Coordinates of C-alpha atoms in Angstrom, one line a residue:
Chain A
M1 CA 0.0 0.0 0.0
P2 CA 1.6 3.4 -0.9
S3 CA 2.4 5.4 2.1
D4 CA 2.0 9.0 0.8
A5 CA -1.5 9.2 2.3
A6 CA -2.1 12.2 4.5
V7 CA -3.5 9.9 7.2
I8 CA -3.1 6.2 7.5
T9 CA -4.0 4.1 10.5
T10 CA -4.3 0.4 11.0
G11 CA -6.1 -1.2 13.9
L12 CA -5.9 2.1 15.8
R13 CA -7.2 1.5 19.3
K14 CA -7.6 3.4 22.5
V15 CA -8.6 1.9 25.7
F16 CA -9.0 4.0 28.9
R17 CA -8.7 2.4 32.3
V18 CA -11.2 4.2 34.5
P19 CA -11.7 3.8 38.3
V20 CA -15.1 2.4 39.3
R21 CA -16.8 2.7 42.7
E22 CA -20.2 2.1 44.0
A23 CA -22.0 4.8 45.9
G24 CA -22.0 4.8 49.7
L25 CA -19.6 4.9 52.6
A26 CA -18.8 1.2 52.6
A27 CA -17.7 1.4 48.9
A28 CA -15.7 4.5 49.7
T29 CA -13.9 2.6 52.5
R30 CA -13.3 -0.5 50.3
S31 CA -11.8 1.7 47.6
L32 CA -9.1 2.9 50.1
V33 CA -7.6 -0.5 50.1
R34 CA -8.7 -1.9 46.8
R35 CA -9.3 0.3 43.9
E36 CA -11.3 -1.2 41.1
H37 CA -11.0 -0.3 37.4
R38 CA -12.6 -1.2 34.2
D39 CA -11.4 -0.8 30.7
V40 CA -13.4 1.4 28.4
V41 CA -12.8 1.0 24.7
A42 CA -13.0 4.5 23.2
V43 CA -11.7 3.5 19.8
G44 CA -11.7 -0.1 18.9
G45 CA -9.4 -0.8 15.9
V46 CA -9.9 1.8 13.3
D47 CA -8.5 1.6 9.8
L48 CA -8.3 4.9 7.9
R49 CA -6.7 6.3 4.8
I50 CA -7.1 9.9 3.9
E51 CA -5.5 11.3 0.8
P52 CA -3.8 14.7 0.6
G53 CA -6.4 17.3 -0.2
E54 CA -9.4 15.2 0.9
V55 CA -12.1 16.8 3.1
V56 CA -13.6 14.1 5.3
G57 CA -16.5 14.4 7.6
F58 CA -16.1 12.3 10.8
L59 CA -19.5 11.7 12.3
G60 CA -20.8 10.0 15.3
P61 CA -23.0 10.6 18.4
N62 CA -21.4 11.9 21.6
G63 CA -19.0 9.4 23.0
A64 CA -18.6 7.6 19.7
G65 CA -14.8 8.0 19.6
K66 CA -14.5 11.0 17.2
T67 CA -12.6 13.3 19.5
T68 CA -10.4 10.5 20.8
T69 CA -9.5 9.6 17.2
L70 CA -8.7 13.2 16.4
K71 CA -6.5 13.4 19.5
M72 CA -4.6 10.4 18.5
L73 CA -4.1 11.8 15.0
S74 CA -2.9 15.1 16.4
G75 CA -0.6 13.6 18.9
L76 CA -2.5 14.4 22.1
L77 CA -3.2 10.8 22.8
H78 CA -1.0 7.7 22.6
P79 CA -2.8 4.8 21.0
T80 CA -3.2 1.7 23.1
S81 CA -2.4 -0.4 20.0
G82 CA -2.3 -0.2 16.2
T83 CA -0.3 2.1 13.9
V84 CA -0.9 5.6 12.9
R85 CA 1.0 7.9 10.5
V86 CA 0.0 11.4 9.6
L87 CA 2.1 13.3 7.0
G88 CA 4.6 10.5 7.4
H89 CA 5.0 11.1 11.2
E90 CA 3.9 9.1 14.1
P91 CA 1.8 11.9 15.9
F92 CA 2.3 10.6 19.4
R93 CA 6.0 11.4 19.1
R94 CA 5.0 15.0 18.8
E95 CA 8.0 15.9 16.7
R96 CA 8.2 19.6 16.0
D97 CA 8.4 19.0 12.3
Y98 CA 5.0 17.3 12.5
L99 CA 3.4 19.9 14.8
R100 CA 4.4 22.7 12.5
R101 CA 2.6 21.0 9.6
M102 CA -0.8 20.3 11.3
T103 CA -3.4 22.2 13.2
L104 CA -6.1 21.1 15.7
V105 CA -9.0 23.4 16.2
M106 CA -11.4 22.5 18.9
G107 CA -14.6 24.6 18.9
N108 CA -14.6 24.9 22.7
R109 CA -11.0 25.8 23.2
N110 CA -9.1 29.0 22.7
Q111 CA -5.6 29.8 21.6
L112 CA -6.1 33.6 21.5
Q113 CA -5.0 36.0 24.2
W114 CA -8.3 37.0 25.9
D115 CA -7.4 40.6 26.8
L116 CA -5.5 41.5 23.7
P117 CA -6.4 42.1 20.0
A118 CA -6.1 39.0 17.8
L119 CA -3.2 40.7 16.0
D120 CA -1.1 40.2 19.1
S121 CA -2.0 36.5 19.2
F122 CA -1.1 36.3 15.4
E123 CA 2.4 37.7 16.3
L124 CA 2.8 35.1 19.0
S125 CA 1.9 32.4 16.6
R126 CA 4.5 33.7 14.2
A127 CA 7.1 33.3 16.9
I128 CA 5.9 29.9 17.9
Y129 CA 5.9 28.6 14.3
R130 CA 9.2 30.4 13.4
L131 CA 7.5 31.9 10.4
P132 CA 9.6 34.2 8.2
E133 CA 8.2 37.7 8.0
D134 CA 7.1 37.8 4.4
L135 CA 5.2 34.5 4.6
F136 CA 3.6 35.5 7.9
L137 CA 2.4 38.9 6.6
R138 CA 1.1 37.3 3.3
Q139 CA -0.7 34.5 5.1
R140 CA -2.1 36.8 7.8
D141 CA -3.4 39.3 5.4
E142 CA -4.9 36.6 3.2
L143 CA -6.7 35.1 6.2
I144 CA -8.0 38.4 7.4
D145 CA -9.3 39.1 4.0
L146 CA -10.9 35.7 3.4
L147 CA -12.5 35.6 6.8
D148 CA -13.6 39.2 6.6
L149 CA -11.7 40.0 9.9
G150 CA -10.4 43.5 9.0
A151 CA -12.5 45.4 11.4
L152 CA -12.1 42.8 14.2
V153 CA -8.4 42.0 14.6
D154 CA -7.5 45.2 16.5
K155 CA -10.2 44.8 19.1
P156 CA -9.5 42.8 22.3
V157 CA -10.7 39.2 21.8
R158 CA -12.9 39.4 24.9
N159 CA -15.0 42.1 23.1
L160 CA -15.7 39.8 20.1
S161 CA -18.8 37.7 19.7
L162 CA -18.5 33.9 19.7
G163 CA -18.6 33.7 15.9
E164 CA -16.1 36.5 15.5
R165 CA -13.8 34.8 18.0
M166 CA -14.1 31.5 16.1
K167 CA -13.1 33.2 12.8
A168 CA -10.1 34.8 14.5
E169 CA -9.3 31.5 16.1
I170 CA -9.4 29.7 12.8
A171 CA -7.2 32.4 11.2
N172 CA -4.7 32.0 14.0
S173 CA -4.6 28.3 13.6
L174 CA -3.9 28.6 9.9
L175 CA -1.1 31.2 9.9
H176 CA 1.5 28.5 9.7
R177 CA -0.1 27.1 6.5
P178 CA -0.8 23.6 7.9
E179 CA -1.0 20.7 5.5
I180 CA -3.6 19.0 7.6
L181 CA -6.5 20.4 9.6
F182 CA -8.2 18.5 12.4
L183 CA -11.4 20.5 13.1
D184 CA -13.4 19.4 16.1
E185 CA -16.8 21.1 16.0
P186 CA -15.6 24.3 14.4
T187 CA -19.1 25.7 14.0
L188 CA -20.3 24.8 17.5
G189 CA -22.7 27.3 18.9
L190 CA -22.5 29.7 15.9
D191 CA -25.5 31.3 14.2
V192 CA -26.4 30.1 10.7
T193 CA -24.8 33.0 8.9
M194 CA -21.5 32.5 10.7
Q195 CA -21.6 28.7 10.1
R196 CA -22.1 29.4 6.4
R197 CA -19.1 31.9 6.4
I198 CA -16.8 29.4 8.1
R199 CA -17.9 26.6 5.8
S200 CA -17.2 28.6 2.6
F201 CA -13.9 29.7 4.0
L202 CA -12.8 26.1 4.7
A203 CA -13.9 25.0 1.3
D204 CA -11.9 27.9 -0.2
Y205 CA -8.8 27.2 1.9
N206 CA -8.9 23.5 0.8
R207 CA -9.2 24.6 -2.8
R208 CA -6.4 27.1 -2.6
H209 CA -3.9 25.1 -0.7
G210 CA -4.9 21.5 -1.2
A211 CA -4.8 20.9 2.6
S212 CA -6.4 17.8 4.0
V213 CA -9.3 18.4 6.4
M214 CA -10.8 16.0 8.9
L215 CA -13.9 17.5 10.4
T216 CA -16.1 16.4 13.2
T217 CA -19.5 18.1 13.5
H218 CA -23.1 17.6 14.6
Y219 CA -24.3 20.1 11.9
M220 CA -25.2 18.1 8.8
A221 CA -25.1 21.3 6.8
D222 CA -21.3 21.4 7.4
V223 CA -21.0 17.9 6.1
E224 CA -23.1 18.6 3.0
A225 CA -21.2 21.7 2.2
L226 CA -17.7 20.5 2.7
C227 CA -17.4 16.7 2.6
K228 CA -17.6 14.4 -0.4
R229 CA -16.5 11.6 1.9
V230 CA -17.9 10.7 5.4
I231 CA -16.7 8.3 8.0
V232 CA -19.4 7.3 10.5
I233 CA -18.1 6.0 13.8
H234 CA -20.1 4.5 16.6
H235 CA -19.0 2.8 19.8
G236 CA -15.4 3.2 18.6
A237 CA -15.9 1.3 15.4
I238 CA -16.4 2.6 11.8
L239 CA -19.9 2.0 10.6
F240 CA -19.5 3.6 7.2
D241 CA -16.7 5.0 5.2
G242 CA -17.5 6.3 1.7
A243 CA -19.1 8.9 -0.4
L244 CA -21.8 11.0 1.2
T245 CA -24.1 10.1 -1.6
D246 CA -23.7 6.4 -0.8
L247 CA -24.6 6.8 2.8
S248 CA -28.3 6.9 2.0
E249 CA -28.0 3.9 -0.2
Q250 CA -26.6 1.9 2.7
F251 CA -28.7 3.1 5.6
A252 CA -31.9 4.7 4.3
A253 CA -34.5 2.0 3.5
H254 CA -36.9 4.6 1.9
K255 CA -37.0 7.5 -0.4
T256 CA -39.3 10.5 -0.4
L257 CA -41.6 11.2 -3.3
V258 CA -43.2 14.6 -3.7
V259 CA -46.0 14.5 -6.3
T260 CA -47.9 17.5 -7.7
L261 CA -51.0 16.7 -9.9
E262 CA -52.7 18.7 -12.6
R263 CA -56.1 17.8 -11.2
P264 CA -57.3 17.1 -7.7
T265 CA -57.7 13.5 -6.5
D266 CA -59.1 11.9 -3.4
P267 CA -56.5 12.4 -0.6
S268 CA -57.2 9.0 0.9
S269 CA -56.0 7.3 -2.4
W270 CA -52.4 8.3 -1.7
S271 CA -51.9 5.6 0.9
R272 CA -51.9 2.9 -1.8
Y273 CA -48.5 4.2 -3.0
G274 CA -46.7 4.4 0.4
D275 CA -46.7 6.1 3.8
V276 CA -48.3 9.5 3.5
V277 CA -46.2 12.2 5.1
A278 CA -48.5 15.1 4.0
S279 CA -51.2 15.4 1.4
T280 CA -53.7 17.7 -0.2
P281 CA -56.0 16.8 -3.2
T282 CA -53.3 18.0 -5.6
R283 CA -50.1 17.3 -3.8
A284 CA -48.6 14.6 -1.6
T285 CA -45.4 13.8 0.1
L286 CA -44.9 10.0 0.3
R287 CA -42.4 7.7 1.9
V288 CA -41.7 4.7 -0.3
G289 CA -39.4 1.7 0.2
R290 CA -36.1 2.1 -1.7
E291 CA -36.6 -1.1 -3.8
A292 CA -40.2 -0.1 -4.7
T293 CA -39.5 3.4 -5.7
A294 CA -39.3 2.8 -9.5
A295 CA -42.5 0.8 -9.5
V296 CA -44.4 3.3 -7.4
V297 CA -43.2 6.2 -9.7
A298 CA -44.4 4.2 -12.7
S299 CA -47.9 3.7 -11.1
I300 CA -48.3 7.3 -10.1
L301 CA -47.4 8.4 -13.6
S302 CA -49.8 5.9 -15.2
D303 CA -52.7 6.6 -12.7
H304 CA -52.5 10.5 -12.7
D305 CA -51.9 13.5 -14.8
V306 CA -48.7 14.6 -13.1
R307 CA -47.4 18.1 -13.2
D308 CA -44.3 17.5 -11.1
L309 CA -42.6 14.6 -9.3
T310 CA -39.4 14.5 -7.4
V311 CA -37.6 11.6 -5.7
E312 CA -35.3 12.5 -2.8
D313 CA -33.2 10.7 -0.3
P314 CA -34.1 11.5 3.2
P315 CA -32.2 14.4 4.8
I316 CA -28.7 13.5 5.7
D317 CA -29.2 13.9 9.5
E318 CA -32.0 11.4 9.3
V319 CA -29.7 9.0 7.4
I320 CA -27.1 9.3 10.1
E321 CA -29.6 8.6 12.8
L322 CA -30.7 5.5 10.8
A323 CA -27.0 4.4 10.6
F324 CA -26.6 4.8 14.4
A325 CA -29.9 3.0 15.0
S326 CA -28.8 0.1 12.7
A327 CA -25.7 -0.3 14.9
E328 CA -27.8 -0.4 18.1
A329 CA -30.3 -2.9 16.6
P330 CA -29.8 -6.5 17.8
S331 CA -28.3 -8.7 15.1
Chain B
M1 CA -12.1 14.4 -8.0
T2 CA -10.2 15.4 -4.9
A3 CA -9.6 19.0 -3.9
T4 CA -5.9 18.6 -5.0
D5 CA -7.0 18.5 -8.6
T6 CA -8.0 22.2 -8.3
V7 CA -4.6 23.5 -7.1
A8 CA -1.4 23.8 -9.0
T9 CA 0.8 22.9 -6.1
T10 CA 0.0 21.6 -2.6
L11 CA 1.5 23.0 0.6
A12 CA 3.9 20.1 0.7
D13 CA 5.4 21.4 -2.5
R14 CA 6.1 24.8 -1.0
P15 CA 8.2 24.2 2.1
I16 CA 8.5 27.0 4.5
D17 CA 12.0 28.5 5.1
Y18 CA 11.7 28.6 8.9
E19 CA 13.6 31.1 11.0
P20 CA 16.8 29.7 12.6
T21 CA 16.2 28.3 16.1
W22 CA 18.2 31.0 18.0
R23 CA 16.4 33.9 16.3
A24 CA 13.1 32.1 16.8
Y25 CA 13.6 31.8 20.6
I26 CA 14.6 35.5 20.8
R27 CA 11.5 36.4 18.9
L28 CA 9.3 34.0 21.0
Y29 CA 10.6 35.5 24.3
G30 CA 10.3 39.0 23.0
T31 CA 6.8 38.5 21.8
L32 CA 5.7 36.7 25.0
M33 CA 7.1 39.4 27.2
R34 CA 5.6 42.2 25.1
T35 CA 2.2 40.4 25.1
S36 CA 2.4 39.9 28.8
I37 CA 3.3 43.5 29.5
A38 CA 0.4 44.6 27.3
Q39 CA -1.9 42.2 29.1
Q40 CA -0.7 43.4 32.6
F41 CA -1.3 47.0 31.6
Q42 CA -4.9 46.1 31.2
Y43 CA -4.9 45.2 34.9
R44 CA -2.6 47.9 36.2
T45 CA -4.8 48.9 39.1
A46 CA -5.3 45.3 40.1
N47 CA -1.6 44.7 39.9
Y48 CA -0.9 47.7 42.1
L49 CA -3.5 46.7 44.7
Y50 CA -2.0 43.2 44.6
M51 CA 1.5 44.5 45.3
I52 CA 0.3 46.8 48.0
G53 CA -1.5 43.9 49.6
M54 CA 1.7 41.9 49.5
I55 CA 3.6 44.5 51.6
A56 CA 1.7 43.5 54.7
E57 CA 3.8 40.4 55.2
P58 CA 7.3 42.0 55.2
V59 CA 6.1 45.0 57.1
V60 CA 5.0 42.8 60.0
Y61 CA 8.3 40.9 59.9
L62 CA 10.1 44.3 59.7
V63 CA 8.3 45.9 62.6
V64 CA 8.9 42.7 64.8
W65 CA 12.6 42.6 64.0
Q66 CA 13.1 46.3 64.5
T67 CA 11.4 46.1 67.9
I68 CA 13.6 43.1 68.9
A69 CA 16.7 44.9 67.6
E70 CA 15.9 48.0 69.6
A71 CA 15.1 46.0 72.7
Q72 CA 18.5 44.2 72.4
G73 CA 20.5 47.4 72.3
G74 CA 20.3 48.2 68.6
E75 CA 21.1 44.9 66.7
V76 CA 20.3 41.2 66.4
G77 CA 22.9 38.9 64.9
G78 CA 24.6 41.8 63.2
Y79 CA 21.4 43.2 61.8
T80 CA 20.5 46.7 62.9
A81 CA 17.0 48.4 62.5
G82 CA 18.3 50.0 59.3
T83 CA 19.6 46.7 57.8
F84 CA 16.4 45.0 58.7
A85 CA 14.5 47.8 56.9
A86 CA 16.8 47.3 53.9
Y87 CA 16.3 43.5 54.0
Y88 CA 12.6 43.6 54.0
I89 CA 12.2 46.5 51.5
V90 CA 14.3 44.5 49.0
W91 CA 12.3 41.5 50.1
T92 CA 9.2 43.0 48.5
L93 CA 10.8 43.1 45.1
V94 CA 12.4 39.6 45.4
R95 CA 9.1 38.2 46.6
N96 CA 7.4 39.6 43.4
M97 CA 10.2 38.2 41.3
N98 CA 9.5 34.9 42.9
I99 CA 5.9 34.8 41.7
V100 CA 5.7 32.2 39.0
F101 CA 3.2 29.7 37.6
T102 CA 1.7 28.0 40.6
P103 CA 1.7 24.2 41.0
F104 CA -1.9 24.6 42.0
G105 CA -2.6 25.9 38.5
W106 CA -1.9 22.6 36.7
E107 CA -5.1 21.0 37.7
E108 CA -7.1 23.8 36.0
R109 CA -4.7 23.8 33.0
I110 CA -5.4 20.1 32.5
R111 CA -9.2 20.3 33.2
E112 CA -9.8 23.3 31.0
G113 CA -7.9 21.8 28.1
Q114 CA -5.3 24.6 28.1
L115 CA -2.5 22.0 28.3
S116 CA -3.9 20.1 25.3
A117 CA -3.9 23.4 23.3
Q118 CA -0.3 23.9 24.2
L119 CA 0.8 20.4 23.5
V120 CA -0.1 20.7 19.8
L121 CA 2.2 23.7 19.4
P122 CA 5.8 23.1 18.3
V123 CA 7.3 24.7 21.3
H124 CA 7.8 23.5 24.9
P125 CA 5.1 25.0 27.1
I126 CA 7.6 26.1 29.8
H127 CA 8.7 28.8 27.4
Y128 CA 5.2 30.2 27.7
D129 CA 5.4 30.5 31.4
L130 CA 9.0 31.8 31.5
G131 CA 8.4 34.4 28.8
S132 CA 4.9 35.5 30.0
F133 CA 5.9 35.8 33.7
A134 CA 9.2 37.5 32.7
G135 CA 7.1 40.2 31.0
W136 CA 5.0 40.5 34.1
K137 CA 8.2 41.1 36.1
V138 CA 9.1 44.1 34.0
V139 CA 5.7 45.6 35.0
V140 CA 6.3 44.6 38.6
I141 CA 9.7 46.3 38.8
A142 CA 8.2 49.5 37.3
L143 CA 5.3 49.4 39.9
W144 CA 7.6 48.5 42.7
L145 CA 9.9 51.5 42.5
P146 CA 7.4 54.1 44.1
I147 CA 6.4 51.5 46.7
A148 CA 10.0 51.0 47.7
G149 CA 10.4 54.8 47.8
V150 CA 7.5 55.1 50.3
L151 CA 8.8 52.2 52.4
A152 CA 12.2 53.8 52.5
L153 CA 10.8 57.1 53.7
V154 CA 8.9 55.3 56.5
F155 CA 11.5 52.7 57.7
R156 CA 14.9 54.4 56.9
P157 CA 16.9 51.5 55.5
T158 CA 20.7 51.3 55.8
L159 CA 21.7 50.4 52.2
D160 CA 25.1 51.1 50.8
P161 CA 25.8 48.6 48.1
T162 CA 28.9 48.4 45.9
A163 CA 28.6 48.5 42.1
G164 CA 29.4 44.7 42.1
Q165 CA 26.6 44.1 44.5
I166 CA 24.2 46.0 42.4
V167 CA 25.2 44.1 39.3
A168 CA 25.0 40.7 41.2
F169 CA 21.6 41.6 42.5
A170 CA 20.3 42.5 39.1
V171 CA 21.4 39.1 37.8
A172 CA 20.4 37.2 41.0
I173 CA 16.8 38.3 40.9
W174 CA 16.4 36.8 37.5
G175 CA 18.3 33.7 38.6
A176 CA 15.9 33.4 41.5
Y177 CA 13.0 33.8 39.1
L178 CA 14.3 31.0 36.9
I179 CA 15.1 28.6 39.7
R180 CA 11.7 29.0 41.3
S181 CA 9.9 28.7 37.9
L182 CA 11.7 25.4 37.2
F183 CA 11.2 23.9 40.7
L184 CA 7.5 24.9 40.9
W185 CA 7.0 23.5 37.4
L186 CA 8.6 20.3 38.6
L187 CA 6.3 20.2 41.7
G188 CA 3.2 21.0 39.6
M189 CA 3.9 18.0 37.4
L190 CA 2.9 15.8 40.3
T191 CA -0.7 16.7 39.3
F192 CA -0.2 14.4 36.2
F193 CA 0.2 11.4 38.5
T194 CA -2.0 12.0 41.5
T195 CA -5.0 14.1 42.4
R196 CA -3.9 14.4 46.1
V197 CA -1.2 17.0 45.5
T198 CA -2.3 19.8 47.8
A199 CA -0.7 18.4 51.0
I200 CA 2.6 17.9 49.1
F201 CA 2.5 21.5 47.7
E202 CA 1.8 22.9 51.2
A203 CA 4.7 20.9 52.7
Y204 CA 7.0 22.3 50.0
F205 CA 6.0 25.9 50.6
A206 CA 6.4 25.5 54.4
A207 CA 9.9 24.2 53.9
E208 CA 10.6 27.0 51.5
L209 CA 9.2 29.6 53.9
L210 CA 11.6 28.5 56.6
L211 CA 14.7 27.7 54.6
S212 CA 14.7 30.5 52.0
G213 CA 15.2 33.6 54.1
R214 CA 11.7 34.7 53.5
L215 CA 10.5 34.5 57.1
I216 CA 13.9 35.3 58.8
P217 CA 17.2 36.2 57.3
M218 CA 19.2 32.9 57.0
A219 CA 22.1 34.4 59.0
L220 CA 19.8 34.5 62.1
M221 CA 18.8 30.8 61.7
P222 CA 20.5 28.1 63.8
E223 CA 23.7 26.7 62.3
W224 CA 22.2 23.3 61.4
V225 CA 19.3 25.0 59.5
Q226 CA 21.9 27.1 57.5
T227 CA 23.8 23.9 56.7
L228 CA 20.6 22.1 55.6
A229 CA 19.6 25.1 53.5
M230 CA 22.9 24.8 51.5
F231 CA 21.7 21.6 50.0
L232 CA 18.3 23.0 48.9
P233 CA 17.5 25.5 46.2
F234 CA 15.4 27.8 48.4
E235 CA 18.0 30.2 49.6
S236 CA 19.1 30.9 46.1
T237 CA 15.6 32.2 45.3
F238 CA 15.2 34.4 48.2
G239 CA 17.9 35.0 50.8
F240 CA 20.8 35.2 48.4
P241 CA 19.4 37.9 46.1
I242 CA 18.4 40.0 49.1
T243 CA 21.8 39.6 50.8
A244 CA 23.6 40.3 47.5
L245 CA 22.3 43.8 47.6
V246 CA 21.9 44.5 51.4
G247 CA 24.9 42.6 52.6
P248 CA 27.0 41.9 54.5
I249 CA 28.6 39.9 51.7
T250 CA 32.0 39.5 50.2
Q251 CA 33.0 39.5 46.6
E252 CA 33.7 35.8 46.8
E253 CA 30.4 35.1 48.4
L254 CA 28.7 37.0 45.6
V255 CA 30.4 34.8 43.0
V256 CA 29.7 31.6 44.8
G257 CA 26.1 32.6 45.3
L258 CA 25.7 33.3 41.6
L259 CA 27.4 30.0 40.7
L260 CA 25.1 28.2 43.1
Q261 CA 22.1 29.8 41.3
L262 CA 23.5 28.5 38.0
F263 CA 23.9 25.1 39.5
W264 CA 20.2 25.0 40.6
I265 CA 19.1 26.3 37.2
V266 CA 20.9 23.4 35.6
V267 CA 19.5 20.9 38.1
G268 CA 16.0 22.3 37.7
A269 CA 16.2 22.3 33.9
V270 CA 17.4 18.7 33.7
A271 CA 14.8 17.6 36.2
V272 CA 12.0 19.4 34.4
R273 CA 13.2 17.8 31.1
F274 CA 12.9 14.3 32.4
A275 CA 9.8 14.8 34.5
W276 CA 8.0 16.5 31.6
R277 CA 8.8 13.6 29.4
G278 CA 7.2 11.2 31.9
A279 CA 4.3 13.5 32.6
V280 CA 3.4 13.9 28.9
K281 CA 3.7 10.2 28.4
H282 CA 1.3 9.6 31.2
Y283 CA -1.0 12.4 30.1
T284 CA -1.2 11.2 26.5
A285 CA -1.8 7.7 27.8
V286 CA -4.7 8.5 30.0
S287 CA -6.4 11.7 29.1
G288 CA -5.1 14.0 26.3

């Protein structure tokens, strides 16, 4: 297997040993002499390969192992077993050459100096990453421009809104021109406009620089806007790894048909085609089994004078829920 | 099609010509100090009130010792009321130079994720603390001068240092700062391995209080305490810098004191290096 992938892991596993203790004084006393532990598998043998320039959505419910995986890829956690290489480095060695080529942005953590303008934090990042002046200025000005930060960078960070801070945070984390971006909930808590701004910036950054991006998010709009490929993780194991468009194929057992007729019909007649989500005499939204879709469409077209008909996959967040549900279902 | 198809060259094809290490460290410390000074200016009133609050402790010591000296015919162990005044006024600056990142702060640093944020940067986190607190010291020295002036007017210190003493003092307060930073970092790293660190920290600070010259000038301590203190870093962080300026001290003792500071800096740096390696290994194994 060629090794020039941006990220490559085999059997990547992380097990945490956590203390356990029952409630009550007796249990507290017992724990003084005999502490009990149990192993919690946060990531259970993950195989990944991400090519340079790919933008990958890394999805899963809370506690699925997303952040633990990102921490192992960025060097914050040492894997319990398995192998991991990012940009040709073993991240847990935390070599400076590696740390200079990556960035980890966590939506709930802050690298900016709270009391000072973001420009001061940018200067500090320049010193930390040993950036030559011309590159620093070019990169800084480009990021300020792309993120529309011009009016914000000379205000103390504490005076910025959450969204403005996040934009400044992202600019700060990209000054050193990282080749790989690990983004953990970068749009967390932001309003819709700001989410859209950050999404379009990330897409633009990826286009301009060919940087690889691995993104965890609970906002499906982030995924749809940025990621051609998604990896779904649940209970530390990969449930799905493939094109976003294939996700529905695998997990959604139905499609949604929206039919508009030229002439009214009896609304009760819609139920013979599938589950009726909504209906009027001239329009219906139907849920139809994936396999039966073609036949149902043919029936509707032959039975009615159809003005418009669309066939849609269910919304992506519904598909993801179905994927999680399939993992929970007894086999 | 991947995104790479749309760009002529990827970042890997355009390597960055990084600044040389020595210049980068000068820039890092310069930037950290400037940033810290700018930050502390935001809190100048709080800083001043904090410093004024800290004067209570040496003033109590000073009044007690001046009273004892007067009751004993003018001096105690060679210290007159005037030299006690000089000792405890210089004490106020040395105490401020001794304020470094507290070992109690590591728990919050870990809990709040600040440590994780630092660990993904290509620079050792100790440089953050050394550079940032050093910047704060510059503010502290500037704020201290008028306070020292007022204290001198009130308590009339006897202070007549030589040029060599002044130079040695200027070096020694920064040496003290470095030693205390390194040793408290070392102490703070216990937080990585156990959650029951408070008692250990308190024991350390109690030993430091008695064996550093903070509570009483070391020359007034029993002989065995002075001997014990020679094997510990505490006096280099407190008693020595004060005595370097206030005296009595010979040229040779100044040189030995500075060399001893250098020794403790090397010991502290080596110990931090190894302890940090173990601490990070533990941290990345269990929490991250």
